[in-house]
Coordinates of C-alpha atoms and ligand atoms in Angstrom, one line a residue:
M133 CA 9.6 -16.4 -15.8
K134 CA 6.5 -17.0 -14.2
V135 CA 5.3 -13.9 -11.8
S136 CA 2.8 -13.5 -9.2
V137 CA 1.4 -10.0 -8.7
I138 CA 0.3 -9.8 -4.9
L139 CA -2.3 -7.1 -4.4
G140 CA -5.2 -6.1 -1.9
T141 CA -5.9 -2.5 -1.7
R142 CA -6.8 0.5 -3.8
P143 CA -3.5 2.1 -4.1
E144 CA -1.8 -1.3 -5.2
I145 CA -4.5 -2.0 -7.7
I146 CA -3.7 1.6 -9.3
K147 CA 0.1 1.4 -9.1
F148 CA 0.3 -2.2 -10.4
S149 CA -1.9 -1.3 -13.2
P150 CA 1.1 -0.1 -15.7
I151 CA 3.1 -3.3 -14.8
I152 CA 0.1 -5.5 -15.4
C153 CA -0.9 -3.9 -18.6
E154 CA 3.0 -4.3 -19.7
F155 CA 2.5 -8.2 -18.9
E156 CA -0.2 -8.3 -20.7
R157 CA 1.3 -6.6 -23.8
L158 CA 4.0 -8.8 -23.9
G159 CA 2.1 -12.0 -23.1
L160 CA 4.1 -13.0 -20.2
D161 CA 3.4 -15.8 -17.9
Y162 CA 1.7 -14.0 -14.5
F163 CA -1.3 -14.2 -12.2
I164 CA -2.8 -11.8 -9.9
L165 CA -3.3 -12.8 -6.3
H166 CA -5.7 -10.6 -4.4
S167 CA -5.6 -10.8 -0.7
G168 CA -9.0 -9.3 -0.4
Q169 CA -8.2 -6.6 2.0
H170 CA -10.0 -4.2 0.1
Y171 CA -13.5 -5.6 -1.2
S172 CA -16.1 -2.7 -1.4
Y173 CA -17.0 -2.0 -4.8
N174 CA -15.6 1.2 -4.8
L175 CA -12.5 0.4 -3.3
D176 CA -11.5 -2.5 -5.3
R177 CA -13.4 -4.0 -8.5
V178 CA -14.0 -0.2 -9.8
F179 CA -10.4 0.1 -10.4
F180 CA -10.1 -3.4 -12.3
E181 CA -12.9 -2.3 -14.4
Q182 CA -11.7 1.2 -15.1
L183 CA -8.0 0.2 -15.7
R184 CA -9.4 -2.9 -17.7
L185 CA -7.2 -5.4 -15.6
P186 CA -7.8 -9.0 -15.9
E187 CA -9.4 -10.7 -13.0
A188 CA -7.4 -12.1 -10.2
K189 CA -6.8 -15.8 -10.5
Y190 CA -6.9 -15.8 -6.7
N191 CA -8.9 -14.0 -4.0
L192 CA -8.4 -14.6 -0.4
D193 CA -11.2 -12.5 0.8
V194 CA -9.4 -12.0 4.0
G195 CA -11.5 -8.8 4.7
S196 CA -11.2 -6.5 7.5
G197 CA -9.7 -7.3 11.0
S198 CA -6.8 -6.4 13.5
H199 CA -3.6 -6.3 12.0
G200 CA -2.3 -9.5 13.2
L201 CA -5.9 -11.3 12.2
Q202 CA -5.6 -9.9 8.7
T203 CA -1.8 -10.1 8.0
G204 CA -2.1 -13.9 9.4
R205 CA -4.9 -14.7 7.3
M206 CA -3.0 -13.4 4.2
L207 CA 0.1 -15.2 5.3
I208 CA -1.6 -18.7 5.3
G209 CA -3.6 -17.8 2.1
I210 CA -0.6 -16.5 0.2
E211 CA 1.6 -19.2 1.2
D212 CA -0.8 -21.9 0.0
V213 CA -1.1 -20.3 -3.5
L214 CA 2.7 -19.8 -3.9
K215 CA 3.4 -23.4 -2.9
R216 CA 0.9 -24.6 -5.9
E217 CA 1.8 -22.2 -8.3
R218 CA 5.9 -21.9 -7.4
P219 CA 6.2 -18.6 -9.5
D220 CA 10.1 -17.4 -10.0
V221 CA 9.0 -14.2 -8.4
A222 CA 6.5 -12.4 -6.2
L223 CA 5.9 -8.8 -6.7
V224 CA 4.5 -6.8 -3.9
Q225 CA 3.9 -2.9 -3.8
G226 CA 4.2 -0.3 -1.1
D227 CA 3.3 -0.6 2.4
T228 CA 0.1 -2.4 3.2
N229 CA -0.3 -5.3 5.2
T230 CA -0.8 -7.0 1.9
A231 CA 2.7 -6.1 0.8
L232 CA 4.0 -7.1 4.1
A233 CA 2.3 -10.7 4.0
G234 CA 3.2 -11.3 0.4
A235 CA 6.9 -10.7 1.0
L236 CA 7.0 -12.7 4.0
A237 CA 5.2 -15.7 2.7
A238 CA 7.4 -15.7 -0.5
V239 CA 10.8 -15.3 1.1
K240 CA 10.1 -17.9 3.4
L241 CA 9.4 -20.3 0.4
Q242 CA 12.6 -19.1 -1.0
I243 CA 10.6 -17.4 -4.1
S244 CA 12.3 -14.2 -5.0
V245 CA 10.6 -11.0 -3.9
G246 CA 10.4 -7.9 -6.0
H247 CA 9.3 -4.6 -4.1
V248 CA 7.6 -2.1 -6.3
E249 CA 8.2 1.6 -4.5
A250 CA 10.8 0.4 -2.1
G251 CA 12.9 2.6 0.1
L252 CA 10.4 5.0 1.2
R253 CA 10.9 5.9 4.7
S254 CA 8.8 8.3 7.3
Y255 CA 11.0 7.2 10.3
D256 CA 7.6 7.1 12.4
R257 CA 7.4 3.6 13.7
S258 CA 4.0 4.2 15.0
M259 CA 2.7 4.0 11.3
P260 CA 2.0 0.4 10.5
E261 CA 3.0 1.1 7.0
E262 CA 6.6 2.2 8.1
I263 CA 7.0 -1.4 9.7
N264 CA 5.6 -2.9 6.5
R265 CA 7.8 -1.0 3.9
L266 CA 10.7 -1.5 6.0
L267 CA 10.1 -5.6 6.4
A268 CA 8.9 -5.8 2.8
D269 CA 12.3 -4.2 1.7
H270 CA 14.5 -6.3 3.8
C271 CA 12.6 -9.4 2.2
S272 CA 13.3 -8.5 -1.2
D273 CA 15.9 -9.5 -3.8
L274 CA 14.6 -6.9 -6.3
L275 CA 14.1 -3.4 -5.0
F276 CA 12.4 -0.7 -7.4
A277 CA 13.3 2.3 -6.0
P278 CA 11.1 5.3 -7.1
T279 CA 14.0 7.6 -6.8
V280 CA 17.4 8.1 -6.1
K281 CA 16.8 9.4 -2.6
A282 CA 14.9 6.0 -1.8
K283 CA 17.8 4.2 -3.4
Q284 CA 20.4 5.9 -1.0
I285 CA 17.9 5.1 2.2
L286 CA 18.1 1.5 1.1
L287 CA 22.0 1.4 0.7
G288 CA 22.3 3.2 4.1
E289 CA 20.2 0.3 5.8
G290 CA 23.0 -2.1 4.4
I291 CA 20.9 -3.6 1.2
P292 CA 23.4 -4.4 -1.5
E293 CA 23.6 -2.0 -4.6
S294 CA 23.1 -5.2 -6.7
R295 CA 19.6 -5.6 -5.6
I296 CA 18.3 -1.7 -6.1
Y297 CA 16.6 -0.6 -9.5
V298 CA 15.8 3.4 -9.6
T299 CA 12.8 3.0 -11.9
G300 CA 10.4 5.9 -11.2
N301 CA 7.3 5.6 -9.7
T302 CA 4.3 3.8 -11.3
V303 CA 1.9 6.1 -10.2
V304 CA 3.3 8.6 -12.9
D305 CA 2.6 5.8 -15.8
A306 CA -0.8 5.1 -14.4
L307 CA -1.6 9.2 -14.3
Y308 CA -0.4 9.9 -17.4
R309 CA -2.3 7.0 -19.3
N310 CA -5.4 8.1 -17.5
L311 CA -5.7 11.8 -17.2
R312 CA -6.7 12.4 -20.7
L313 CA -9.2 9.7 -20.4
A314 CA -10.6 11.4 -17.3
E315 CA -10.9 14.8 -19.1
K316 CA -12.8 13.0 -21.9
R317 CA -15.0 10.8 -20.0
S318 CA -15.4 11.9 -16.3
E319 CA -18.7 14.1 -15.6
V320 CA -17.8 14.6 -12.1
L321 CA -17.0 18.4 -12.0
N322 CA -20.6 18.6 -13.5
S323 CA -22.5 16.2 -11.4
L324 CA -20.8 18.0 -8.4
G325 CA -21.6 21.4 -9.5
L326 CA -18.2 22.3 -9.3
E327 CA -15.9 24.9 -11.1
K328 CA -12.3 24.4 -12.3
R329 CA -9.7 26.0 -9.6
K330 CA -12.7 27.1 -7.2
F331 CA -12.8 24.2 -5.0
F332 CA -10.6 22.1 -2.5
L333 CA -10.1 18.5 -2.5
V334 CA -9.7 16.3 0.6
T335 CA -9.0 12.8 1.7
V336 CA -8.2 11.7 5.1
H337 CA -8.1 7.8 6.1
R338 CA -4.6 7.3 8.0
Q339 CA -5.2 5.1 11.0
E340 CA -3.4 7.8 13.3
N341 CA -5.6 10.3 11.8
V342 CA -8.9 8.9 12.0
D343 CA -8.9 6.3 14.8
D344 CA -8.5 9.1 17.4
K345 CA -11.3 11.2 18.1
E346 CA -9.6 14.0 19.2
R347 CA -7.3 14.2 16.4
F348 CA -9.9 13.5 13.6
S349 CA -12.2 16.2 15.3
K350 CA -9.3 18.7 15.1
I351 CA -8.7 17.9 11.5
L352 CA -12.5 18.3 10.5
E353 CA -12.3 21.6 12.5
G354 CA -9.3 22.9 10.5
L355 CA -11.2 22.2 7.2
K356 CA -14.4 23.9 8.5
L357 CA -12.0 27.0 9.1
V358 CA -10.2 26.8 5.7
H359 CA -14.0 26.7 4.2
E360 CA -14.7 29.6 6.3
R361 CA -11.5 31.6 5.5
F362 CA -11.2 31.1 1.6
G363 CA -14.8 30.4 0.8
F364 CA -14.3 27.6 -1.6
P365 CA -16.3 24.3 -1.3
I366 CA -14.3 21.4 0.1
V367 CA -15.2 18.1 -1.3
Y368 CA -14.2 15.0 0.6
P369 CA -14.6 11.4 -0.6
V370 CA -14.6 9.7 2.5
H371 CA -12.7 6.3 2.7
P372 CA -14.8 3.6 4.7
R373 CA -12.3 3.8 7.5
A374 CA -13.0 7.4 8.1
A375 CA -16.7 7.1 7.5
K376 CA -16.9 4.2 10.1
R377 CA -15.1 6.5 12.6
M378 CA -17.2 9.5 11.7
R379 CA -20.3 7.4 12.7
E380 CA -18.6 5.9 16.0
F381 CA -17.2 9.1 17.3
N382 CA -20.7 10.8 16.3
L383 CA -18.9 13.7 14.1
K384 CA -20.5 16.1 12.4
P385 CA -18.5 18.0 9.7
K386 CA -19.3 21.2 9.0
G387 CA -18.4 23.4 5.7
I388 CA -17.4 20.0 3.9
R389 CA -19.2 18.2 1.2
L390 CA -18.9 14.4 2.0
I391 CA -19.0 12.0 -0.8
D392 CA -18.5 8.2 -1.4
P393 CA -15.0 7.2 -2.5
L394 CA -14.5 7.9 -6.2
D395 CA -13.6 5.9 -9.0
Y396 CA -9.8 6.6 -10.4
L397 CA -10.7 8.6 -13.4
S398 CA -13.1 11.1 -11.4
F399 CA -10.9 11.5 -8.7
L400 CA -7.7 12.1 -11.0
L401 CA -9.9 14.8 -12.6
L402 CA -10.9 16.5 -9.3
E403 CA -7.4 16.6 -8.5
S404 CA -6.0 18.1 -11.5
C405 CA -8.8 20.6 -11.5
A406 CA -8.8 21.8 -7.3
R407 CA -7.2 25.0 -6.4
L408 CA -5.5 22.9 -3.6
V409 CA -5.8 19.4 -2.1
L410 CA -5.6 18.7 1.7
T411 CA -4.5 14.9 2.4
D412 CA -3.0 12.1 4.5
S413 CA -2.6 10.0 1.5
G414 CA 0.8 8.9 0.3
G415 CA -0.4 8.3 -3.5
V416 CA -2.4 11.7 -3.2
Q417 CA 0.9 13.8 -2.2
E418 CA 2.7 12.0 -5.4
E419 CA -0.3 13.0 -7.7
T420 CA -0.6 16.5 -6.8
C421 CA 3.0 17.0 -7.2
I422 CA 3.0 15.5 -10.6
L423 CA -0.3 17.4 -11.8
R424 CA 1.4 20.6 -10.2
V425 CA -1.5 21.2 -7.7
P426 CA -0.4 22.4 -4.4
C427 CA -0.9 19.8 -1.4
V428 CA -1.1 20.3 2.3
T429 CA -0.3 16.9 4.0
L430 CA -2.2 16.4 7.1
R431 CA 0.5 14.6 9.2
Y432 CA 3.6 15.3 11.1
N433 CA 6.0 13.4 8.6
T434 CA 6.2 12.3 5.2
E435 CA 7.9 9.4 3.4
R436 CA 8.0 11.5 0.3
P437 CA 10.2 14.5 1.4
K438 CA 11.0 15.5 -1.9
T439 CA 7.6 17.0 -2.5
L440 CA 8.4 19.3 0.4
E441 CA 12.1 20.0 -1.0
I442 CA 10.6 21.2 -4.3
G443 CA 7.6 23.1 -2.7
S444 CA 4.6 21.0 -4.0
N445 CA 3.8 20.0 -0.5
I446 CA 3.8 21.1 3.1
L447 CA 3.3 19.2 6.4
A448 CA 0.6 20.8 8.6
G449 CA -0.1 18.1 11.0
A450 CA -3.7 17.8 12.7
E451 CA -3.8 21.4 14.7
P452 CA -6.8 23.6 13.0
N453 CA -5.0 27.0 13.0
V454 CA -1.8 25.6 11.5
I455 CA -4.0 23.8 8.7
V456 CA -5.4 27.2 7.7
E457 CA -2.0 28.9 8.0
K458 CA -0.3 26.4 5.6
T459 CA -3.2 26.4 3.3
E460 CA -2.9 30.0 3.0
F461 CA 1.0 29.5 2.4
M462 CA 0.5 27.2 -0.3
L463 CA -2.1 29.1 -2.1
K464 CA 0.2 32.0 -2.4
R465 CA 3.5 29.7 -3.6
R466 CA 4.5 29.4 -7.2
H467 CA 3.5 26.0 -8.9
D468 CA 6.1 25.3 -11.3
W469 CA 8.0 22.6 -9.7
P470 CA 9.4 19.6 -11.4
N471 CA 8.1 16.2 -11.4
P472 CA 10.8 13.9 -9.4
F473 CA 8.8 10.8 -9.6
G474 CA 9.9 9.5 -12.9
D475 CA 8.8 10.1 -16.4
G476 CA 5.9 7.4 -16.9
K477 CA 7.9 4.3 -18.1
A478 CA 8.5 2.7 -14.6
G479 CA 6.1 -0.4 -15.6
I480 CA 8.1 -0.9 -18.7
R481 CA 11.5 -0.5 -16.7
I482 CA 10.4 -3.1 -14.0
T483 CA 9.4 -5.6 -16.5
K484 CA 12.5 -5.4 -18.5
I485 CA 14.5 -5.9 -15.3
L486 CA 12.2 -8.8 -14.3
I487 CA 13.0 -10.3 -18.0
D488 CA 16.8 -9.6 -17.8
E489 CA 16.7 -11.3 -14.4
F490 CA 14.4 -14.5 -14.8
G491 CA 14.3 -14.8 -18.6
E492 CA 11.0 -14.4 -20.5
N493 CA 10.1 -18.1 -20.9
R494 CA 10.6 -21.0 -18.5
Ligands
UD1_673 C1 -5.0 0.1 4.1 C2 -3.5 0.2 4.2 C3 -3.2 1.8 4.1 C4 -3.7 2.3 2.9 C5 -5.1 2.4 2.6 C6 -5.5 2.7 1.1 C7 -2.4 -1.4 6.0 C8 -2.0 -1.4 7.4 N1 -3.2 0.1 5.5 O1 -5.5 0.9 5.2 O2 -1.5 2.0 4.1 O3 -3.2 3.7 2.8 O4 -5.6 0.6 2.7 O5 -6.8 2.8 1.0 O6 -2.4 -2.2 5.0 N2 -13.2 -1.2 4.8 C9 -14.4 -1.2 4.2 N3 -14.3 -1.9 2.9 C10 -13.1 -2.1 2.3 C11 -11.9 -2.1 3.1 C12 -12.1 -1.7 4.1 O7 -15.5 -0.9 4.4 O8 -13.2 -2.5 1.2 C13 -13.2 -0.5 6.1 C14 -13.5 -1.7 7.4 O9 -13.8 -1.0 8.2 C15 -12.0 -1.8 7.7 C16 -11.4 -0.4 7.5 O10 -12.1 0.0 6.3 O11 -12.1 -2.2 9.2 C17 -10.1 -0.4 7.2 O12 -9.6 -1.2 6.4 P1 -7.9 -1.7 6.3 O13 -7.7 -2.5 5.2 O14 -7.8 -2.5 7.6 O15 -7.0 -0.4 6.2 P2 -7.1 0.8 5.6 O16 -7.5 2.1 6.4 O17 -8.1 0.5 4.1
UDP674 N1 -8.1 7.6 -5.2 C1 -9.4 7.3 -5.7 N2 -10.5 7.6 -5.4 C2 -10.7 8.4 -4.2 C3 -9.5 8.5 -3.6 C4 -8.1 8.2 -3.9 O1 -9.3 6.8 -6.8 O2 -11.6 8.5 -3.6 C5 -7.0 7.2 -5.8 C6 -5.8 8.1 -5.9 O3 -5.7 8.9 -7.3 C7 -4.5 7.3 -5.4 C8 -5.0 6.2 -4.7 O4 -6.4 6.2 -4.6 O5 -4.0 6.9 -6.7 C9 -4.5 6.6 -3.1 O6 -5.1 5.9 -2.4 P1 -5.1 6.1 -0.7 O7 -5.1 7.5 -0.6 O8 -6.2 5.0 -0.4 O9 -3.8 5.2 -0.3 P2 -2.2 5.5 -0.1 O10 -1.7 6.3 -1.1 O11 -2.3 6.7 1.3 O12 -1.8 4.2 0.3

């Protein structure tokens, strides 16, 4: 078996890391194909270093641009590499432009596609991620659904059951492997002068939130009100898309401490020690749920509805007063929900399925 691992962004590097580590442990024949969608040190290299991942064999350096430009460049570059390497299977993860381009390039070359984190749906087609995940699923031969709910969604869309495997989400594997390390190694609480359970953590980066001046301003206003109401420091590691928009729109957030994007261990430690997290990130909704830290999602829908059902998360949208109300509600809620995302062995399971399907050696 020869596998191509196609990745390009921060969450893909993190969520692929348990699978890559398992490939390394077993000495499998695989290579990493990096699209170059993320390229800043603190969105890319820092995760390879910290998670001790091998170098990508290829980096297409596509960089930033419109969806068409970025995805088109990736398609051309990925096709070229796949033609040269002829892997048995191309693995993609999640819902980014990289995942879509990888799945599309591979399926057209009649290379099997494996989609990690298949079957998530927000049912909001204005999100680029919804289109990406839907198309990636429908290009795939092996769909690694993190939950039974995700499997049901795929079955409902007519995908044959024989292609779907419920594996858990690799985000759990990555978190379990790294949390203790984070507690030992990261100095982030001291360096930011924060006390455990006495601060809020924020991440906001989604296109629909930050590319719209009015909506981004309202979210920042909501965060200011949260600070005034509850008195805790609010720390916001700012994603470069959000930083760019803040500059362009001349937004000057108040009551929020803006910092650069963090490395994984520091971010995990902050998440695990926060009193509450406000976010529009997919991965952060999952990680807070696993860590039993309450989460307020700054969106009107989520493709992780299980977090709402079990009570780890609530949707607040972008209205300032609603953000304050939902924060208050979550602060009062009990934190004893179960972890619905798996047992931390998703990477091992996915690797085993690949070996069963394609054999260990060619
Ligand atoms: C992408 C994904 C999103 C995911 C996020 C993870 C798509 C459609 N979106 O969004 O689903 O949640 O990654 O973080 O694939 N930039 C830098 N340095 C970088 C990368 C980007 O400065 O290394 C800036 C550029 O100004 C760029 C902007 O961020 O225009 C947006 O980057 P892009 O890759 O288009 O999308 P993300 O917002 O990162
Ligand atoms: N993350 C990080 N540093 C940060 C913010 C997030 O390491 O400053 C990690 C976080 O632990 C999670 C992942 O990045 O595993 C989430 O990525 P992001 O929010 O960019 O993308 P999404 O999950 O929304 O696609």
